Amino acid sequence: MTLYPLQIAGLILGFLGMVGTIATTLLPQWRVSAFIGSNIVIFERIWEGLWMNCIQQAHIRWQCKYYSSLLALPPDLEAARALMCVASALSLIALLVGIFSTKQARCIGSNEQVKAYLLGASGVLFILTGIIILIPVSWTANLIIKDFYNPAIHVGQKRELGAALFLGWTSSAVLLIGGSLLCIVFFCKRRIRRHRYSSPRHRVQYKPQHKNIMASNTSTSYV
């Protein structure tokens, strides 16, 4: 009974991580324009994401444009797209599996062993999703930092870390924590179940006593 609040907390963290994963995938703030050196045109801000780039003028007007061709995109952007889509799908599957593992779910009956395995699978999927998110987010941040300190790149083409990257790191951490909680609950339930069914039961067996006592066992004899 004490493990159930941890299970609910893990599912709530998994839900928040799923929302953050989807938001990270859709937001265009992966790369933002850097105002350094002679680049003092601060009334125009450029945002670049996985699906579109946007220009904000004077903090009022927005212009966004989707990328016209998938084949014309850089390989790192294509890989980031694919990984984030996989992460979004996995987080949704993990959440559904975790919901089916709760005691309120009746679609799979009341088999506690099946629900325990579903709980473990949900935790593993959440952890896997958090790891997958780290790959494109950290790789994109590494490229931005390398280009920022590269003197061969023009100042107007340099970018800074966008808000979507920080949201991706936060979502990854939340998913890892939530998945770890679910895995801990799963292993604790397995340990309790194993201890319950493997504990030795000492049974005292009584031998029935014979009601008829043989006369030959006595020390007296009759003539």
Coordinates of C-alpha atoms in Angstrom, one line a residue:
M1 CA 0.0 0.0 0.0
T2 CA 2.9 2.4 0.7
L3 CA 4.3 1.8 -2.8
Y4 CA 1.2 3.1 -4.5
P5 CA 1.9 6.8 -4.0
L6 CA 5.4 6.3 -5.5
Q7 CA 3.7 4.7 -8.5
I8 CA 1.3 7.6 -8.9
A9 CA 4.2 10.1 -8.5
G10 CA 6.2 8.3 -11.2
L11 CA 3.2 8.4 -13.6
I12 CA 2.7 12.1 -13.0
L13 CA 6.3 12.8 -13.7
G14 CA 6.1 10.6 -16.8
F15 CA 3.0 12.7 -18.0
L16 CA 4.9 15.9 -17.4
G17 CA 7.9 14.6 -19.2
M18 CA 5.7 13.5 -22.2
V19 CA 4.2 17.0 -22.4
G20 CA 7.7 18.5 -22.3
T21 CA 8.9 16.1 -25.0
I22 CA 6.1 17.0 -27.4
A23 CA 6.6 20.7 -26.7
T24 CA 10.4 20.4 -27.2
T25 CA 9.7 18.7 -30.6
L26 CA 7.3 21.4 -31.8
L27 CA 8.8 24.6 -30.5
P28 CA 11.0 26.6 -32.9
Q29 CA 13.4 27.9 -30.2
W30 CA 16.2 25.4 -30.7
R31 CA 18.6 28.1 -32.1
V32 CA 18.1 31.8 -31.4
S33 CA 20.0 34.7 -32.9
A34 CA 23.0 36.0 -30.9
F35 CA 23.4 39.7 -30.4
I36 CA 27.2 40.0 -30.2
G37 CA 29.9 42.2 -31.7
S38 CA 28.6 44.3 -34.5
N39 CA 25.3 42.5 -34.7
I40 CA 23.2 45.2 -33.0
V41 CA 19.9 44.7 -34.9
I42 CA 18.0 43.8 -31.8
F43 CA 14.5 44.6 -33.1
E44 CA 14.7 41.4 -35.2
R45 CA 15.1 38.0 -33.6
I46 CA 15.5 34.7 -35.5
W47 CA 14.4 31.4 -34.1
E48 CA 15.2 28.0 -35.7
G49 CA 13.6 24.8 -34.8
L50 CA 13.1 21.2 -36.1
W51 CA 10.2 22.1 -38.3
M52 CA 10.3 25.8 -39.0
N53 CA 12.1 29.0 -38.5
C54 CA 10.5 32.2 -37.3
I55 CA 11.4 35.9 -37.3
Q56 CA 10.1 38.2 -34.6
Q57 CA 10.2 41.9 -35.5
A58 CA 10.0 44.6 -32.8
H59 CA 8.4 42.0 -30.4
I60 CA 5.1 42.4 -32.2
R61 CA 5.1 40.8 -35.7
W62 CA 5.8 37.1 -36.3
Q63 CA 6.7 35.4 -39.5
C64 CA 7.2 31.6 -39.5
K65 CA 8.0 29.4 -42.4
Y66 CA 8.1 25.6 -42.5
Y67 CA 11.1 23.9 -44.1
S68 CA 10.1 23.3 -47.7
S69 CA 12.1 20.1 -48.4
L70 CA 13.0 17.3 -46.1
L71 CA 15.9 16.2 -48.3
A72 CA 17.4 19.6 -48.3
L73 CA 17.8 19.7 -44.5
P74 CA 21.2 19.1 -42.8
P75 CA 21.8 15.6 -41.5
D76 CA 21.9 16.6 -37.9
L77 CA 18.5 18.3 -38.2
E78 CA 17.0 15.2 -39.9
A79 CA 18.4 12.9 -37.1
A80 CA 17.1 15.3 -34.4
R81 CA 13.6 15.2 -36.0
A82 CA 13.6 11.4 -36.1
L83 CA 14.8 11.0 -32.6
M84 CA 12.4 13.5 -31.1
C85 CA 9.5 11.9 -32.9
V86 CA 10.5 8.5 -31.6
A87 CA 10.8 10.0 -28.1
S88 CA 7.4 11.5 -28.3
A89 CA 5.8 8.2 -29.4
L90 CA 7.7 6.2 -26.7
S91 CA 6.6 8.6 -23.9
L92 CA 3.0 8.3 -25.0
I93 CA 3.2 4.4 -25.0
A94 CA 5.0 4.4 -21.7
L95 CA 2.2 6.5 -20.1
L96 CA -0.5 4.3 -21.5
V97 CA 1.2 1.2 -20.3
G98 CA 1.7 2.8 -16.9
I99 CA -1.9 3.7 -16.6
F100 CA -2.9 0.1 -17.4
S101 CA -0.7 -1.0 -14.5
T102 CA -2.7 0.9 -11.9
K103 CA -5.1 -1.0 -9.6
Q104 CA -8.0 1.1 -11.0
A105 CA -7.5 -0.3 -14.5
R106 CA -10.0 -3.1 -15.2
C107 CA -9.2 -3.9 -18.8
I108 CA -6.6 -6.5 -18.0
G109 CA -8.4 -7.9 -15.0
S110 CA -7.0 -8.1 -11.5
N111 CA -3.9 -10.0 -12.2
E112 CA -1.3 -8.3 -10.0
Q113 CA 1.6 -10.1 -11.7
V114 CA 0.7 -8.8 -15.1
K115 CA 0.2 -5.3 -13.7
A116 CA 3.6 -5.4 -12.1
Y117 CA 5.3 -6.3 -15.4
L118 CA 3.4 -3.5 -17.1
L119 CA 4.7 -1.2 -14.4
G120 CA 8.2 -2.2 -15.0
A121 CA 7.9 -1.9 -18.8
S122 CA 6.5 1.6 -18.3
G123 CA 9.5 2.6 -16.2
V124 CA 12.0 1.2 -18.7
L125 CA 10.2 3.0 -21.6
F126 CA 10.3 6.3 -19.7
I127 CA 14.0 5.9 -18.9
L128 CA 14.7 5.0 -22.6
T129 CA 12.7 8.1 -23.7
G130 CA 14.8 10.4 -21.4
I131 CA 18.0 9.0 -22.9
I132 CA 16.8 9.4 -26.4
I133 CA 15.9 13.1 -25.8
L134 CA 19.4 13.8 -24.5
I135 CA 21.0 12.7 -27.8
P136 CA 19.6 15.4 -30.2
V137 CA 19.3 18.1 -27.5
S138 CA 22.9 17.7 -26.3
W139 CA 24.2 17.3 -29.9
T140 CA 22.5 20.4 -31.1
A141 CA 23.8 22.4 -28.1
N142 CA 27.3 21.2 -28.8
L143 CA 27.1 22.3 -32.4
I144 CA 25.8 25.7 -31.4
I145 CA 28.6 26.2 -28.9
K146 CA 31.2 25.1 -31.4
D147 CA 29.9 27.5 -34.0
F148 CA 29.6 30.3 -31.5
Y149 CA 33.3 30.2 -30.7
N150 CA 34.4 29.5 -34.3
P151 CA 36.0 32.7 -35.7
A152 CA 35.5 31.5 -39.3
I153 CA 31.7 31.9 -38.9
H154 CA 30.2 35.3 -39.4
V155 CA 28.7 37.1 -36.4
G156 CA 25.3 37.3 -38.0
Q157 CA 25.2 33.5 -38.5
K158 CA 26.1 32.6 -34.9
R159 CA 23.3 31.3 -32.7
E160 CA 22.7 30.8 -29.0
L161 CA 21.0 28.0 -27.0
G162 CA 17.2 28.4 -27.3
A163 CA 14.5 27.7 -24.7
A164 CA 13.5 24.4 -26.3
L165 CA 16.9 22.9 -25.5
F166 CA 16.5 23.7 -21.8
L167 CA 13.0 22.4 -21.9
G168 CA 14.4 19.2 -23.5
W169 CA 17.0 18.7 -20.7
T170 CA 14.3 19.3 -18.1
S171 CA 11.9 16.9 -19.7
S172 CA 14.7 14.3 -19.9
A173 CA 15.5 14.6 -16.2
V174 CA 11.8 14.4 -15.3
L175 CA 11.4 11.2 -17.4
L176 CA 14.4 9.6 -15.9
I177 CA 13.2 10.3 -12.4
G178 CA 9.7 9.1 -13.1
G179 CA 10.9 6.0 -14.8
S180 CA 13.3 5.3 -12.0
L181 CA 10.5 5.5 -9.5
L182 CA 8.3 3.1 -11.4
C183 CA 11.2 0.6 -11.7
I184 CA 11.9 0.9 -8.0
V185 CA 8.2 0.1 -7.3
F186 CA 8.4 -2.8 -9.7
F187 CA 11.4 -4.3 -8.0
C188 CA 10.0 -3.8 -4.5
K189 CA 6.7 -5.5 -5.5
R190 CA 8.7 -8.4 -7.0
R191 CA 10.7 -8.7 -3.8
I192 CA 7.7 -8.7 -1.6
R193 CA 5.9 -11.2 -3.8
R194 CA 9.0 -13.5 -3.9
H195 CA 9.4 -13.3 -0.1
R196 CA 5.8 -14.0 0.4
Y197 CA 5.8 -17.2 -1.7
S198 CA 9.2 -18.5 -0.9
S199 CA 9.1 -18.1 2.9
P200 CA 9.4 -21.6 4.6
R201 CA 6.4 -23.0 6.2
H202 CA 7.2 -25.3 9.1
R203 CA 4.5 -27.8 9.5
V204 CA 4.5 -30.3 12.3
Q205 CA 3.3 -33.6 11.2
Y206 CA 1.6 -35.8 13.8
K207 CA 1.8 -39.5 13.5
P208 CA -1.5 -41.2 14.4
Q209 CA -1.3 -43.3 17.5
H210 CA -2.6 -46.8 17.4
K211 CA -5.5 -47.4 19.6
N212 CA -4.8 -51.1 19.9
I213 CA -1.7 -51.8 21.9
M214 CA -0.2 -55.2 21.3
A215 CA -0.1 -57.3 24.4
S216 CA 3.3 -58.6 23.4
N217 CA 4.8 -55.1 24.2
T218 CA 4.0 -55.4 27.8
S219 CA 6.3 -56.9 30.3
T220 CA 3.6 -59.3 31.7
S221 CA 2.7 -62.6 30.2
Y222 CA -0.3 -64.8 30.8
V223 CA -0.2 -68.5 31.3

